[in-house]
Amino acid sequence: SQQGEEDPQALSIQEGENATMNCSYKTSINNLQWYRQNSGRGLVHLILIRSNEREKHSGRLRVTLDTSKKSSSLLITASRAADTASYFCATDADSGAGSYQLTFGKGTKLSVIP
Amino acid sequence: DTGVSQNPRHKITKRGQNVTFRCDPISEHNRLYWYRQTLGQGPEFLTYFQNEAQLEKSRLLSDRFSAERPKGSFSTLEIQRTEQGDSAMYLCASSYHNDEKLFFGSGTQLSVL
C-alpha cells in the first residue's frame, strides 16, 4: 500500500519558475525523503528531513515538514529543463524497530518547458 | 564510481516461464532492497537484506518470488511461473548500515506476454 500521496499528480511550468509539490502521509514517521526519477530510470535521493525538523535546504531545493498535518512540501526554485522528472516522497514508519522499509507515494510528474 | 548495477535492463518472457534478475550493490553497502514499480505508481517494497540475512519480506512477495544474497554481496530475485501481473520495473537499492538514504539501480523492466 502507498503511504504517501503527492499533489499535484502532474505539474507543467516554464523554465525559471518555481515548482511546489506536496506530500501527505498517514502514520507517524522517523523521517521523510524526496527522490527524483527520470523516465525509465532508477530513483535518485534528493533530500531527507527528520521528524524533529521543520525545514531543510539543499541548493535549489527547500523541503518543509508539518508532522501535525502529516504533510511535506518540496520547492524547486528557478527550475531548469533538466528538472523534468517524477518526484516521489518516501516515508519510514516509526515502528521502533529501525527504519529499513520506505513507503513511496505515487509521485508528481514535473515538466519544465524551456 | 560504481553505483548499483542491475542486469538485465529489459526482460521479455512468456507467461509461465521463470526469470532471474541480478543486482550488484555499491560494494561498501551492507543493506540491499528490492522494490517493484508499475506504470504511474511509486515503488513498492518487496524485500530487504542486511548482509546475507533476509530480514523482511512484503506480503507482495508471493511464494513464486524468491530472493537471495549469498555472502552478502550481489543479490538475485527469481520469479517462477510468471504471470502477466508480474510485468513491472524491478528496482534494487542499497545503503550503508544506519543510513536511511537509498541508492537505486536503473532497474530491470519485465514484460510478461
PDB file of N, CA and C in Angstrom, chain A residues 47-111:
ATOM      1  N   ILE A  47      16.798  14.683  -0.834  1.00  0.00           N
ATOM      2  CA  ILE A  47      16.900  15.327   0.483  1.00  0.00           C
ATOM      3  C   ILE A  47      16.123  14.508   1.506  1.00  0.00           C
ATOM      4  N   LEU A  48      16.580  14.549   2.747  1.00  0.00           N
ATOM      5  CA  LEU A  48      15.919  13.858   3.858  1.00  0.00           C
ATOM      6  C   LEU A  48      15.643  14.874   4.955  1.00  0.00           C
ATOM      7  N   ILE A  49      14.455  14.811   5.510  1.00  0.00           N
ATOM      8  CA  ILE A  49      14.109  15.681   6.638  1.00  0.00           C
ATOM      9  C   ILE A  49      13.592  14.804   7.776  1.00  0.00           C
ATOM     10  N   ARG A  50      14.119  15.028   8.964  1.00  0.00           N
ATOM     11  CA  ARG A  50      13.742  14.203  10.112  1.00  0.00           C
ATOM     12  C   ARG A  50      12.477  14.744  10.770  1.00  0.00           C
ATOM     13  N   SER A  51      11.856  13.908  11.555  1.00  0.00           N
ATOM     14  CA  SER A  51      10.556  14.270  12.136  1.00  0.00           C
ATOM     15  C   SER A  51      10.652  15.452  13.091  1.00  0.00           C
ATOM     16  N   ASN A  52      11.853  15.724  13.618  1.00  0.00           N
ATOM     17  CA  ASN A  52      12.003  16.855  14.538  1.00  0.00           C
ATOM     18  C   ASN A  52      12.479  18.125  13.822  1.00  0.00           C
ATOM     19  N   GLU A  53      12.555  18.069  12.498  1.00  0.00           N
ATOM     20  CA  GLU A  53      12.928  19.237  11.701  1.00  0.00           C
ATOM     21  C   GLU A  53      11.692  19.789  11.009  1.00  0.00           C
ATOM     22  N   ARG A  54      11.708  21.091  10.759  1.00  0.00           N
ATOM     23  CA  ARG A  54      10.563  21.713  10.095  1.00  0.00           C
ATOM     24  C   ARG A  54      10.901  22.190   8.689  1.00  0.00           C
ATOM     25  N   GLU A  55      12.170  22.473   8.424  1.00  0.00           N
ATOM     26  CA  GLU A  55      12.560  22.977   7.110  1.00  0.00           C
ATOM     27  C   GLU A  55      14.005  22.592   6.854  1.00  0.00           C
ATOM     28  N   LYS A  56      14.274  22.328   5.576  1.00  0.00           N
ATOM     29  CA  LYS A  56      15.639  21.979   5.201  1.00  0.00           C
ATOM     30  C   LYS A  56      15.901  22.466   3.787  1.00  0.00           C
ATOM     31  N   HIS A  57      17.143  22.909   3.537  1.00  0.00           N
ATOM     32  CA  HIS A  57      17.512  23.413   2.220  1.00  0.00           C
ATOM     33  C   HIS A  57      18.676  22.609   1.674  1.00  0.00           C
ATOM     34  N   SER A  58      18.673  22.453   0.348  1.00  0.00           N
ATOM     35  CA  SER A  58      19.818  21.863  -0.339  1.00  0.00           C
ATOM     36  C   SER A  58      19.852  22.458  -1.733  1.00  0.00           C
ATOM     37  N   GLY A  59      20.785  23.378  -1.955  1.00  0.00           N
ATOM     38  CA  GLY A  59      20.859  24.027  -3.272  1.00  0.00           C
ATOM     39  C   GLY A  59      19.553  24.731  -3.605  1.00  0.00           C
ATOM     40  N   ARG A  60      18.939  24.372  -4.737  1.00  0.00           N
ATOM     41  CA  ARG A  60      17.676  24.986  -5.154  1.00  0.00           C
ATOM     42  C   ARG A  60      16.456  24.295  -4.538  1.00  0.00           C
ATOM     43  N   LEU A  61      16.691  23.345  -3.656  1.00  0.00           N
ATOM     44  CA  LEU A  61      15.586  22.598  -3.047  1.00  0.00           C
ATOM     45  C   LEU A  61      15.299  23.116  -1.643  1.00  0.00           C
ATOM     46  N   ARG A  62      14.010  23.217  -1.338  1.00  0.00           N
ATOM     47  CA  ARG A  62      13.583  23.557   0.019  1.00  0.00           C
ATOM     48  C   ARG A  62      12.473  22.588   0.394  1.00  0.00           C
ATOM     49  N   VAL A  63      12.639  21.919   1.509  1.00  0.00           N
ATOM     50  CA  VAL A  63      11.649  20.958   1.983  1.00  0.00           C
ATOM     51  C   VAL A  63      11.117  21.427   3.325  1.00  0.00           C
ATOM     52  N   THR A  64       9.809  21.319   3.487  1.00  0.00           N
ATOM     53  CA  THR A  64       9.190  21.587   4.784  1.00  0.00           C
ATOM     54  C   THR A  64       8.467  20.334   5.252  1.00  0.00           C
ATOM     55  N   LEU A  65       8.306  20.233   6.548  1.00  0.00           N
ATOM     56  CA  LEU A  65       7.615  19.094   7.139  1.00  0.00           C
ATOM     57  C   LEU A  65       6.709  19.590   8.254  1.00  0.00           C
ATOM     58  N   ASP A  66       5.452  19.203   8.199  1.00  0.00           N
ATOM     59  CA  ASP A  66       4.486  19.530   9.244  1.00  0.00           C
ATOM     60  C   ASP A  66       3.943  18.207   9.777  1.00  0.00           C
ATOM     61  N   THR A  67       4.485  17.751  10.887  1.00  0.00           N
ATOM     62  CA  THR A  67       4.079  16.450  11.421  1.00  0.00           C
ATOM     63  C   THR A  67       2.662  16.480  11.982  1.00  0.00           C
ATOM     64  N   SER A  68       2.196  17.655  12.396  1.00  0.00           N
ATOM     65  CA  SER A  68       0.836  17.730  12.918  1.00  0.00           C
ATOM     66  C   SER A  68      -0.190  17.523  11.812  1.00  0.00           C
ATOM     67  N   LYS A  69       0.162  17.930  10.598  1.00  0.00           N
ATOM     68  CA  LYS A  69      -0.721  17.748   9.442  1.00  0.00           C
ATOM     69  C   LYS A  69      -0.312  16.539   8.616  1.00  0.00           C
ATOM     70  N   LYS A  70       0.769  15.881   9.018  1.00  0.00           N
ATOM     71  CA  LYS A  70       1.292  14.745   8.260  1.00  0.00           C
ATOM     72  C   LYS A  70       1.475  15.137   6.788  1.00  0.00           C
ATOM     73  N   SER A  71       2.211  16.213   6.582  1.00  0.00           N
ATOM     74  CA  SER A  71       2.417  16.669   5.202  1.00  0.00           C
ATOM     75  C   SER A  71       3.809  17.273   5.048  1.00  0.00           C
ATOM     76  N   SER A  72       4.267  17.280   3.805  1.00  0.00           N
ATOM     77  CA  SER A  72       5.559  17.843   3.454  1.00  0.00           C
ATOM     78  C   SER A  72       5.427  18.531   2.105  1.00  0.00           C
ATOM     79  N   SER A  73       6.293  19.508   1.871  1.00  0.00           N
ATOM     80  CA  SER A  73       6.321  20.131   0.551  1.00  0.00           C
ATOM     81  C   SER A  73       7.754  20.199   0.063  1.00  0.00           C
ATOM     82  N   LEU A  74       7.898  20.105  -1.248  1.00  0.00           N
ATOM     83  CA  LEU A  74       9.189  20.240  -1.913  1.00  0.00           C
ATOM     84  C   LEU A  74       9.083  21.411  -2.866  1.00  0.00           C
ATOM     85  N   LEU A  75       9.963  22.374  -2.679  1.00  0.00           N
ATOM     86  CA  LEU A  75      10.024  23.546  -3.559  1.00  0.00           C
ATOM     87  C   LEU A  75      11.319  23.485  -4.348  1.00  0.00           C
ATOM     88  N   ILE A  76      11.194  23.581  -5.659  1.00  0.00           N
ATOM     89  CA  ILE A  76      12.359  23.704  -6.533  1.00  0.00           C
ATOM     90  C   ILE A  76      12.333  25.119  -7.079  1.00  0.00           C
ATOM     91  N   THR A  77      13.357  25.883  -6.774  1.00  0.00           N
ATOM     92  CA  THR A  77      13.395  27.276  -7.238  1.00  0.00           C
ATOM     93  C   THR A  77      14.140  27.373  -8.567  1.00  0.00           C
ATOM     94  N   ALA A  78      13.787  28.382  -9.328  1.00  0.00           N
ATOM     95  CA  ALA A  78      14.459  28.673 -10.603  1.00  0.00           C
ATOM     96  C   ALA A  78      14.624  27.408 -11.437  1.00  0.00           C
ATOM     97  N   SER A  79      13.514  26.780 -11.758  1.00  0.00           N
ATOM     98  CA  SER A  79      13.536  25.471 -12.405  1.00  0.00           C
ATOM     99  C   SER A  79      14.265  25.512 -13.750  1.00  0.00           C
ATOM    100  N   ARG A  80      14.796  24.326 -14.119  1.00  0.00           N
ATOM    101  CA  ARG A  80      15.514  24.162 -15.379  1.00  0.00           C
ATOM    102  C   ARG A  80      14.878  23.009 -16.135  1.00  0.00           C
ATOM    103  N   ALA A  81      15.100  22.956 -17.431  1.00  0.00           N
ATOM    104  CA  ALA A  81      14.550  21.859 -18.230  1.00  0.00           C
ATOM    105  C   ALA A  81      15.027  20.508 -17.687  1.00  0.00           C
ATOM    106  N   ALA A  82      16.247  20.486 -17.150  1.00  0.00           N
ATOM    107  CA  ALA A  82      16.802  19.234 -16.620  1.00  0.00           C
ATOM    108  C   ALA A  82      16.088  18.753 -15.356  1.00  0.00           C
ATOM    109  N   ASP A  83      15.250  19.615 -14.764  1.00  0.00           N
ATOM    110  CA  ASP A  83      14.478  19.200 -13.589  1.00  0.00           C
ATOM    111  C   ASP A  83      13.264  18.359 -13.975  1.00  0.00           C
ATOM    112  N   THR A  84      12.975  18.268 -15.265  1.00  0.00           N
ATOM    113  CA  THR A  84      11.845  17.463 -15.731  1.00  0.00           C
ATOM    114  C   THR A  84      12.038  16.014 -15.300  1.00  0.00           C
ATOM    115  N   ALA A  85      11.104  15.515 -14.496  1.00  0.00           N
ATOM    116  CA  ALA A  85      11.214  14.180 -13.906  1.00  0.00           C
ATOM    117  C   ALA A  85       9.970  13.937 -13.055  1.00  0.00           C
ATOM    118  N   SER A  86       9.888  12.737 -12.490  1.00  0.00           N
ATOM    119  CA  SER A  86       8.867  12.457 -11.482  1.00  0.00           C
ATOM    120  C   SER A  86       9.511  12.559 -10.108  1.00  0.00           C
ATOM    121  N   TYR A  87       8.758  13.114  -9.165  1.00  0.00           N
ATOM    122  CA  TYR A  87       9.276  13.333  -7.823  1.00  0.00           C
ATOM    123  C   TYR A  87       8.405  12.555  -6.831  1.00  0.00           C
ATOM    124  N   PHE A  88       9.065  11.806  -5.962  1.00  0.00           N
ATOM    125  CA  PHE A  88       8.369  10.951  -5.012  1.00  0.00           C
ATOM    126  C   PHE A  88       8.777  11.306  -3.581  1.00  0.00           C
ATOM    127  N   CYS A  89       7.799  11.306  -2.700  1.00  0.00           N
ATOM    128  CA  CYS A  89       8.137  11.355  -1.284  1.00  0.00           C
ATOM    129  C   CYS A  89       8.130   9.929  -0.752  1.00  0.00           C
ATOM    130  N   ALA A  90       8.920   9.689   0.255  1.00  0.00           N
ATOM    131  CA  ALA A  90       9.038   8.347   0.837  1.00  0.00           C
ATOM    132  C   ALA A  90       9.155   8.488   2.344  1.00  0.00           C
ATOM    133  N   THR A  91       8.429   7.643   3.034  1.00  0.00           N
ATOM    134  CA  THR A  91       8.440   7.712   4.486  1.00  0.00           C
ATOM    135  C   THR A  91       8.814   6.356   5.082  1.00  0.00           C
ATOM    136  N   ASP A  92       9.385   6.423   6.263  1.00  0.00           N
ATOM    137  CA  ASP A  92       9.617   5.201   7.019  1.00  0.00           C
ATOM    138  C   ASP A  92       8.692   5.249   8.225  1.00  0.00           C
ATOM    139  N   ALA A  93       8.086   4.140   8.551  1.00  0.00           N
ATOM    140  CA  ALA A  93       7.157   4.116   9.678  1.00  0.00           C
ATOM    141  C   ALA A  93       7.930   4.140  10.978  1.00  0.00           C
ATOM    142  N   ASP A  94       7.440   4.899  11.934  1.00  0.00           N
ATOM    143  CA  ASP A  94       8.070   4.970  13.252  1.00  0.00           C
ATOM    144  C   ASP A  94       7.636   3.754  14.066  1.00  0.00           C
ATOM    145  N   SER A  95       8.205   2.583  13.669  1.00  0.00           N
ATOM    146  CA  SER A  95       7.759   1.345  14.291  1.00  0.00           C
ATOM    147  C   SER A  95       8.572   0.996  15.525  1.00  0.00           C
ATOM    148  N   GLY A  96       9.663   1.749  15.741  1.00  0.00           N
ATOM    149  CA  GLY A  96      10.526   1.450  16.869  1.00  0.00           C
ATOM    150  C   GLY A  96      11.483   0.308  16.594  1.00  0.00           C
ATOM    151  N   ALA A  97      11.394  -0.288  15.398  1.00  0.00           N
ATOM    152  CA  ALA A  97      12.231  -1.452  15.101  1.00  0.00           C
ATOM    153  C   ALA A  97      13.345  -1.102  14.129  1.00  0.00           C
ATOM    154  N   GLY A  98      13.599   0.156  13.924  1.00  0.00           N
ATOM    155  CA  GLY A  98      14.610   0.548  12.953  1.00  0.00           C
ATOM    156  C   GLY A  98      13.980   0.763  11.598  1.00  0.00           C
ATOM    157  N   SER A  99      14.439   1.737  10.837  1.00  0.00           N
ATOM    158  CA  SER A  99      13.784   2.067   9.580  1.00  0.00           C
ATOM    159  C   SER A  99      14.570   1.470   8.429  1.00  0.00           C
ATOM    160  N   TYR A 100      14.019   0.523   7.735  1.00  0.00           N
ATOM    161  CA  TYR A 100      14.654  -0.027   6.555  1.00  0.00           C
ATOM    162  C   TYR A 100      13.664  -0.164   5.410  1.00  0.00           C
ATOM    163  N   GLN A 101      12.406  -0.003   5.647  1.00  0.00           N
ATOM    164  CA  GLN A 101      11.416  -0.130   4.600  1.00  0.00           C
ATOM    165  C   GLN A 101      10.829   1.253   4.334  1.00  0.00           C
ATOM    166  N   LEU A 102      10.992   1.750   3.108  1.00  0.00           N
ATOM    167  CA  LEU A 102      10.403   3.025   2.720  1.00  0.00           C
ATOM    168  C   LEU A 102       9.083   2.781   1.998  1.00  0.00           C
ATOM    169  N   THR A 103       8.139   3.656   2.260  1.00  0.00           N
ATOM    170  CA  THR A 103       6.862   3.613   1.564  1.00  0.00           C
ATOM    171  C   THR A 103       6.759   4.864   0.706  1.00  0.00           C
ATOM    172  N   PHE A 104       6.597   4.660  -0.588  1.00  0.00           N
ATOM    173  CA  PHE A 104       6.595   5.751  -1.550  1.00  0.00           C
ATOM    174  C   PHE A 104       5.173   6.153  -1.922  1.00  0.00           C
ATOM    175  N   GLY A 105       5.031   7.425  -2.280  1.00  0.00           N
ATOM    176  CA  GLY A 105       3.793   7.907  -2.861  1.00  0.00           C
ATOM    177  C   GLY A 105       3.759   7.619  -4.351  1.00  0.00           C
ATOM    178  N   LYS A 106       2.697   8.114  -5.017  1.00  0.00           N
ATOM    179  CA  LYS A 106       2.540   7.861  -6.446  1.00  0.00           C
ATOM    180  C   LYS A 106       3.329   8.836  -7.311  1.00  0.00           C
ATOM    181  N   GLY A 107       3.807   9.911  -6.726  1.00  0.00           N
ATOM    182  CA  GLY A 107       4.681  10.820  -7.440  1.00  0.00           C
ATOM    183  C   GLY A 107       3.985  11.990  -8.105  1.00  0.00           C
ATOM    184  N   THR A 108       4.756  13.033  -8.312  1.00  0.00           N
ATOM    185  CA  THR A 108       4.334  14.192  -9.108  1.00  0.00           C
ATOM    186  C   THR A 108       5.208  14.243 -10.340  1.00  0.00           C
ATOM    187  N   LYS A 109       4.568  14.296 -11.508  1.00  0.00           N
ATOM    188  CA  LYS A 109       5.318  14.375 -12.760  1.00  0.00           C
ATOM    189  C   LYS A 109       5.505  15.845 -13.127  1.00  0.00           C
ATOM    190  N   LEU A 110       6.741  16.297 -13.072  1.00  0.00           N
ATOM    191  CA  LEU A 110       7.060  17.705 -13.350  1.00  0.00           C
ATOM    192  C   LEU A 110       7.616  17.854 -14.763  1.00  0.00           C
ATOM    193  N   SER A 111       7.042  18.777 -15.513  1.00  0.00           N
ATOM    194  CA  SER A 111       7.561  19.107 -16.836  1.00  0.00           C
ATOM    195  C   SER A 111       7.976  20.568 -16.813  1.00  0.00           C
TER     196      SER A 111
END
